GROMACS .gro file of C-alpha atoms in nm:
model
  251
    1MET     CA    1   0.000   0.000   0.000
    2THR     CA    2   0.130   0.340  -0.097
    3VAL     CA    3   0.084   0.627   0.150
    4SER     CA    4   0.051   0.970  -0.010
    5ARG     CA    5   0.201   1.257   0.184
    6ARG     CA    6   0.175   1.626   0.106
    7PRO     CA    7   0.504   1.796   0.027
    8ARG     CA    8   0.669   1.950   0.334
    9SER     CA    9   0.641   2.301   0.183
   10LEU     CA   10   0.261   2.265   0.159
   11ARG     CA   11   0.237   2.148   0.520
   12ILE     CA   12   0.441   2.450   0.633
   13ALA     CA   13   0.225   2.685   0.427
   14ALA     CA   14  -0.089   2.534   0.579
   15TRP     CA   15   0.042   2.581   0.932
   16ILE     CA   16   0.142   2.939   0.854
   17GLY     CA   17  -0.207   3.004   0.719
   18ILE     CA   18  -0.366   2.859   1.032
   19ALA     CA   19  -0.136   3.065   1.256
   20LEU     CA   20  -0.209   3.386   1.068
   21GLY     CA   21  -0.581   3.318   1.081
   22ALA     CA   22  -0.559   3.264   1.456
   23LEU     CA   23  -0.367   3.590   1.498
   24VAL     CA   24  -0.632   3.777   1.301
   25LEU     CA   25  -0.907   3.632   1.518
   26VAL     CA   26  -0.715   3.723   1.834
   27ALA     CA   27  -0.661   4.078   1.703
   28ILE     CA   28  -1.031   4.117   1.621
   29ALA     CA   29  -1.131   3.986   1.963
   30ALA     CA   30  -0.883   4.219   2.135
   31PHE     CA   31  -1.017   4.517   1.939
   32LEU     CA   32  -1.376   4.433   2.027
   33VAL     CA   33  -1.285   4.408   2.395
   34TRP     CA   34  -1.091   4.736   2.381
   35ALA     CA   35  -1.373   4.909   2.194
   36GLY     CA   36  -1.616   4.809   2.467
   37VAL     CA   37  -1.399   4.946   2.748
   38GLY     CA   38  -1.422   5.311   2.839
   39ARG     CA   39  -1.724   5.388   2.624
   40MET     CA   40  -1.847   5.740   2.695
   41ASP     CA   41  -2.223   5.778   2.724
   42ALA     CA   42  -2.421   6.098   2.694
   43ASP     CA   43  -2.524   6.298   2.999
   44PRO     CA   44  -2.891   6.189   3.034
   45ALA     CA   45  -2.995   6.518   3.197
   46ALA     CA   46  -2.856   6.723   2.908
   47VAL     CA   47  -3.032   6.505   2.651
   48ALA     CA   48  -3.359   6.513   2.845
   49ALA     CA   49  -3.346   6.892   2.865
   50LEU     CA   50  -3.295   6.908   2.490
   51GLU     CA   51  -3.592   6.681   2.423
   52ASP     CA   52  -3.812   6.912   2.634
   53ASP     CA   53  -3.685   7.229   2.462
   54PRO     CA   54  -3.967   7.404   2.272
   55ALA     CA   55  -3.721   7.572   2.033
   56VAL     CA   56  -3.601   7.246   1.876
   57THR     CA   57  -3.709   6.892   1.801
   58ALA     CA   58  -3.466   6.617   1.900
   59THR     CA   59  -3.550   6.269   1.778
   60HIS     CA   60  -3.362   5.941   1.752
   61ALA     CA   61  -3.474   5.701   1.481
   62ASP     CA   62  -3.318   5.467   1.227
   63GLY     CA   63  -2.971   5.499   1.377
   64ALA     CA   64  -2.931   5.875   1.404
   65TRP     CA   65  -3.019   6.175   1.615
   66VAL     CA   66  -3.185   6.458   1.424
   67VAL     CA   67  -3.189   6.795   1.599
   68ALA     CA   68  -3.400   7.041   1.400
   69PRO     CA   69  -3.559   7.383   1.447
   70ALA     CA   70  -3.911   7.372   1.584
   71THR     CA   71  -4.006   7.652   1.345
   72GLU     CA   72  -3.912   7.708   0.980
   73PRO     CA   73  -3.563   7.568   0.898
   74ASP     CA   74  -3.325   7.790   0.703
   75GLY     CA   75  -3.218   7.525   0.450
   76THR     CA   76  -2.878   7.450   0.603
   77GLY     CA   77  -2.777   7.115   0.748
   78LEU     CA   78  -2.485   6.960   0.932
   79VAL     CA   79  -2.389   6.592   0.937
   80PHE     CA   80  -2.178   6.547   1.248
   81LEU     CA   81  -1.972   6.236   1.330
   82PRO     CA   82  -1.899   6.155   1.697
   83GLY     CA   83  -1.555   6.103   1.846
   84ALA     CA   84  -1.420   5.757   1.929
   85LYS     CA   85  -1.626   5.561   2.183
   86VAL     CA   86  -1.862   5.856   2.237
   87ASP     CA   87  -2.241   5.819   2.227
   88ALA     CA   88  -2.393   6.016   1.938
   89ALA     CA   89  -2.649   6.165   2.178
   90ALA     CA   90  -2.368   6.345   2.362
   91TYR     CA   91  -2.340   6.597   2.078
   92ALA     CA   92  -2.708   6.680   2.044
   93PRO     CA   93  -2.696   6.941   2.327
   94THR     CA   94  -2.381   7.094   2.171
   95PHE     CA   95  -2.582   7.204   1.867
   96ARG     CA   96  -2.901   7.306   2.046
   97GLU     CA   97  -2.860   7.678   1.969
   98LEU     CA   98  -2.749   7.610   1.612
   99ALA     CA   99  -3.068   7.411   1.552
  100ALA     CA  100  -3.279   7.681   1.716
  101GLU     CA  101  -3.133   7.926   1.462
  102GLY     CA  102  -3.254   7.712   1.171
  103THR     CA  103  -2.991   7.445   1.096
  104THR     CA  104  -3.084   7.077   1.093
  105VAL     CA  105  -2.818   6.861   1.257
  106VAL     CA  106  -2.785   6.488   1.186
  107ILE     CA  107  -2.568   6.288   1.428
  108PRO     CA  108  -2.548   5.922   1.322
  109ASP     CA  109  -2.474   5.626   1.545
  110LEU     CA  110  -2.141   5.481   1.427
  111PRO     CA  111  -2.036   5.116   1.411
  112LEU     CA  112  -1.890   5.029   1.753
  113ARG     CA  113  -1.875   5.408   1.804
  114PHE     CA  114  -1.574   5.433   1.572
  115ALA     CA  115  -1.581   5.666   1.272
  116ILE     CA  116  -1.301   5.471   1.103
  117LEU     CA  117  -1.541   5.176   1.071
  118GLU     CA  118  -1.809   5.390   0.905
  119THR     CA  119  -1.845   5.310   0.534
  120ARG     CA  120  -2.157   5.508   0.449
  121GLY     CA  121  -2.130   5.811   0.222
  122ILE     CA  122  -2.258   6.164   0.271
  123ASP     CA  123  -2.580   6.089   0.080
  124ASP     CA  124  -2.673   5.822   0.334
  125PHE     CA  125  -2.663   6.081   0.610
  126THR     CA  126  -2.830   6.370   0.427
  127ALA     CA  127  -3.124   6.139   0.353
  128TYR     CA  128  -3.234   6.194   0.714
  129ALA     CA  129  -3.328   6.552   0.617
  130PRO     CA  130  -3.411   6.557   0.244
  131ASP     CA  131  -3.544   6.913   0.250
  132VAL     CA  132  -3.208   7.063   0.344
  133GLU     CA  133  -3.047   7.251   0.056
  134ARG     CA  134  -2.690   7.317   0.172
  135TRP     CA  135  -2.487   7.071   0.375
  136ALA     CA  136  -2.175   7.071   0.585
  137VAL     CA  137  -2.007   6.762   0.725
  138GLY     CA  138  -1.812   6.766   1.047
  139GLY     CA  139  -1.689   6.569   1.340
  140HIS     CA  140  -1.523   6.567   1.677
  141SER     CA  141  -1.179   6.411   1.716
  142LEU     CA  142  -1.174   6.082   1.517
  143GLY     CA  143  -1.513   6.177   1.374
  144GLY     CA  144  -1.349   6.480   1.216
  145VAL     CA  145  -1.088   6.260   1.051
  146ARG     CA  146  -1.365   6.066   0.880
  147ALA     CA  147  -1.548   6.390   0.795
  148CYS     CA  148  -1.237   6.505   0.608
  149GLN     CA  149  -1.257   6.193   0.392
  150LEU     CA  150  -1.622   6.257   0.317
  151ALA     CA  151  -1.544   6.618   0.222
  152ALA     CA  152  -1.269   6.495  -0.010
  153ASP     CA  153  -1.528   6.284  -0.191
  154ASP     CA  154  -1.783   6.566  -0.212
  155PRO     CA  155  -1.633   6.914  -0.259
  156ASP     CA  156  -1.981   7.069  -0.256
  157VAL     CA  157  -2.006   7.036   0.122
  158ALA     CA  158  -1.842   7.255   0.383
  159LEU     CA  159  -1.624   7.101   0.655
  160LEU     CA  160  -1.643   7.155   1.031
  161LEU     CA  161  -1.372   7.022   1.263
  162LEU     CA  162  -1.414   7.021   1.640
  163ALA     CA  163  -1.092   6.934   1.823
  164SER     CA  164  -0.980   6.747   1.513
  165TYR     CA  165  -0.764   6.761   1.203
  166CYS     CA  166  -0.740   6.592   0.864
  167ALA     CA  167  -0.531   6.296   0.753
  168VAL     CA  168  -0.612   6.358   0.383
  169ASP     CA  169  -0.489   6.649   0.175
  170LEU     CA  170  -0.764   6.905   0.111
  171ALA     CA  171  -0.529   7.196   0.045
  172ASP     CA  172  -0.636   7.237  -0.319
  173SER     CA  173  -0.997   7.123  -0.277
  174GLY     CA  174  -1.160   7.463  -0.231
  175VAL     CA  175  -1.375   7.318   0.050
  176PRO     CA  176  -1.482   7.582   0.305
  177VAL     CA  177  -1.339   7.478   0.642
  178LEU     CA  178  -1.398   7.590   1.000
  179SER     CA  179  -1.168   7.436   1.262
  180ILE     CA  180  -1.260   7.496   1.627
  181SER     CA  181  -1.026   7.369   1.896
  182GLY     CA  182  -0.954   7.419   2.265
  183SER     CA  183  -0.648   7.570   2.429
  184ALA     CA  184  -0.662   7.311   2.711
  185ASP     CA  185  -0.708   7.006   2.486
  186GLY     CA  186  -0.476   6.727   2.597
  187LEU     CA  187  -0.557   6.499   2.300
  188SER     CA  188  -0.601   6.709   1.986
  189THR     CA  189  -0.348   6.955   2.120
  190PRO     CA  190  -0.292   7.301   1.968
  191GLU     CA  191   0.041   7.169   1.836
  192LYS     CA  192  -0.131   6.882   1.652
  193ILE     CA  193  -0.391   7.119   1.506
  194ASP     CA  194  -0.116   7.351   1.381
  195GLY     CA  195   0.090   7.061   1.249
  196ALA     CA  196  -0.191   6.940   1.021
  197ALA     CA  197  -0.305   7.285   0.906
  198GLU     CA  198  -0.116   7.253   0.578
  199LEU     CA  199  -0.359   6.981   0.470
  200LEU     CA  200  -0.645   7.234   0.467
  201PRO     CA  201  -0.713   7.511   0.215
  202ALA     CA  202  -0.545   7.846   0.277
  203THR     CA  203  -0.893   7.991   0.333
  204ALA     CA  204  -0.961   7.762   0.630
  205GLU     CA  205  -1.069   7.946   0.944
  206PHE     CA  206  -0.911   7.845   1.275
  207VAL     CA  207  -1.062   7.936   1.612
  208GLU     CA  208  -0.913   7.832   1.945
  209LEU     CA  209  -1.148   7.852   2.242
  210ALA     CA  210  -0.967   7.960   2.559
  211GLY     CA  211  -1.002   7.709   2.841
  212ALA     CA  212  -1.180   7.439   2.639
  213ASN     CA  213  -1.048   7.085   2.661
  214HIS     CA  214  -1.120   6.785   2.439
  215ALA     CA  215  -1.432   6.667   2.620
  216ALA     CA  216  -1.582   7.016   2.636
  217PHE     CA  217  -1.724   6.973   2.286
  218GLY     CA  218  -1.965   6.698   2.395
  219TRP     CA  219  -2.179   6.614   2.696
  220TYR     CA  220  -2.022   6.287   2.808
  221GLY     CA  221  -1.803   6.365   3.109
  222ALA     CA  222  -1.425   6.349   3.145
  223GLN     CA  223  -1.187   6.176   2.905
  224PRO     CA  224  -0.857   6.003   2.988
  225GLY     CA  225  -0.548   6.202   2.885
  226ASP     CA  226  -0.738   6.527   2.848
  227GLY     CA  227  -0.639   6.864   2.989
  228ASP     CA  228  -0.832   7.053   3.255
  229ALA     CA  229  -1.106   7.278   3.124
  230THR     CA  230  -1.148   7.626   3.268
  231THR     CA  231  -1.467   7.701   3.078
  232SER     CA  232  -1.804   7.527   3.090
  233ARG     CA  233  -1.958   7.295   2.832
  234ALA     CA  234  -2.253   7.532   2.806
  235ASP     CA  235  -2.027   7.823   2.713
  236VAL     CA  236  -1.838   7.608   2.461
  237ALA     CA  237  -2.164   7.488   2.304
  238ALA     CA  238  -2.295   7.844   2.276
  239GLU     CA  239  -1.974   7.961   2.108
  240VAL     CA  240  -1.963   7.661   1.875
  241SER     CA  241  -2.322   7.724   1.766
  242ARG     CA  242  -2.252   8.093   1.709
  243LEU     CA  243  -1.939   8.027   1.503
  244VAL     CA  244  -2.096   7.747   1.298
  245HIS     CA  245  -2.410   7.952   1.227
  246ALA     CA  246  -2.197   8.233   1.085
  247PHE     CA  247  -1.982   7.984   0.893
  248LEU     CA  248  -2.280   7.815   0.727
  249ALA     CA  249  -2.436   8.149   0.641
  250GLY     CA  250  -2.120   8.250   0.457
  251SER     CA  251  -2.040   7.918   0.291
   0.00000   0.00000   0.00000
């Protein structure tokens, strides 16, 4: 009886394939565990106050928060992507005053709360408010990185960055850009914002809010590695809404 054996090279290749597959599974499992640790949920009191506000409507349906003016909208809209591990609801109070002024804000839930895992395009988000005529896309921290990619694919939108910066080159895109950061940010530090400025058009507007840290742009509590804020979330939200309202009006 003749026994057939696979060549040694094939056996080695098979073992390498099994080992690599196991490493991939371990890496995926480790990422899922890490992604579930330290998730930052929205302040329930802030969200509840927003839902009871007569000046705006705040609804969550089909995987997104939509914060809209209670009266006639002005035709402008903002798609806003949350930062890493942060609940989308945490940004709804940030844009309360912007919505009251007429802008519709769409804040989608992201896969595992990570913008880098989001594969949907800008049209998927704007479909939440089909009556809006002029759109901007923006994000906080990692959400802003993904927003830059969306703006690169659609130069007709404006770009808003909160405590964030781009990893793609938009310098020659002509996209209107407003970058708002905090002087006390320990994560997207002023140095990092300045270091990535060359990736934005020369017309980009930069505003640094004195005393604002990284977590001041959302209503989700403290964040590891952040600086100490010397200004309140309410004051930051009011200033963000004021700046963004003027930006959208001029875009």
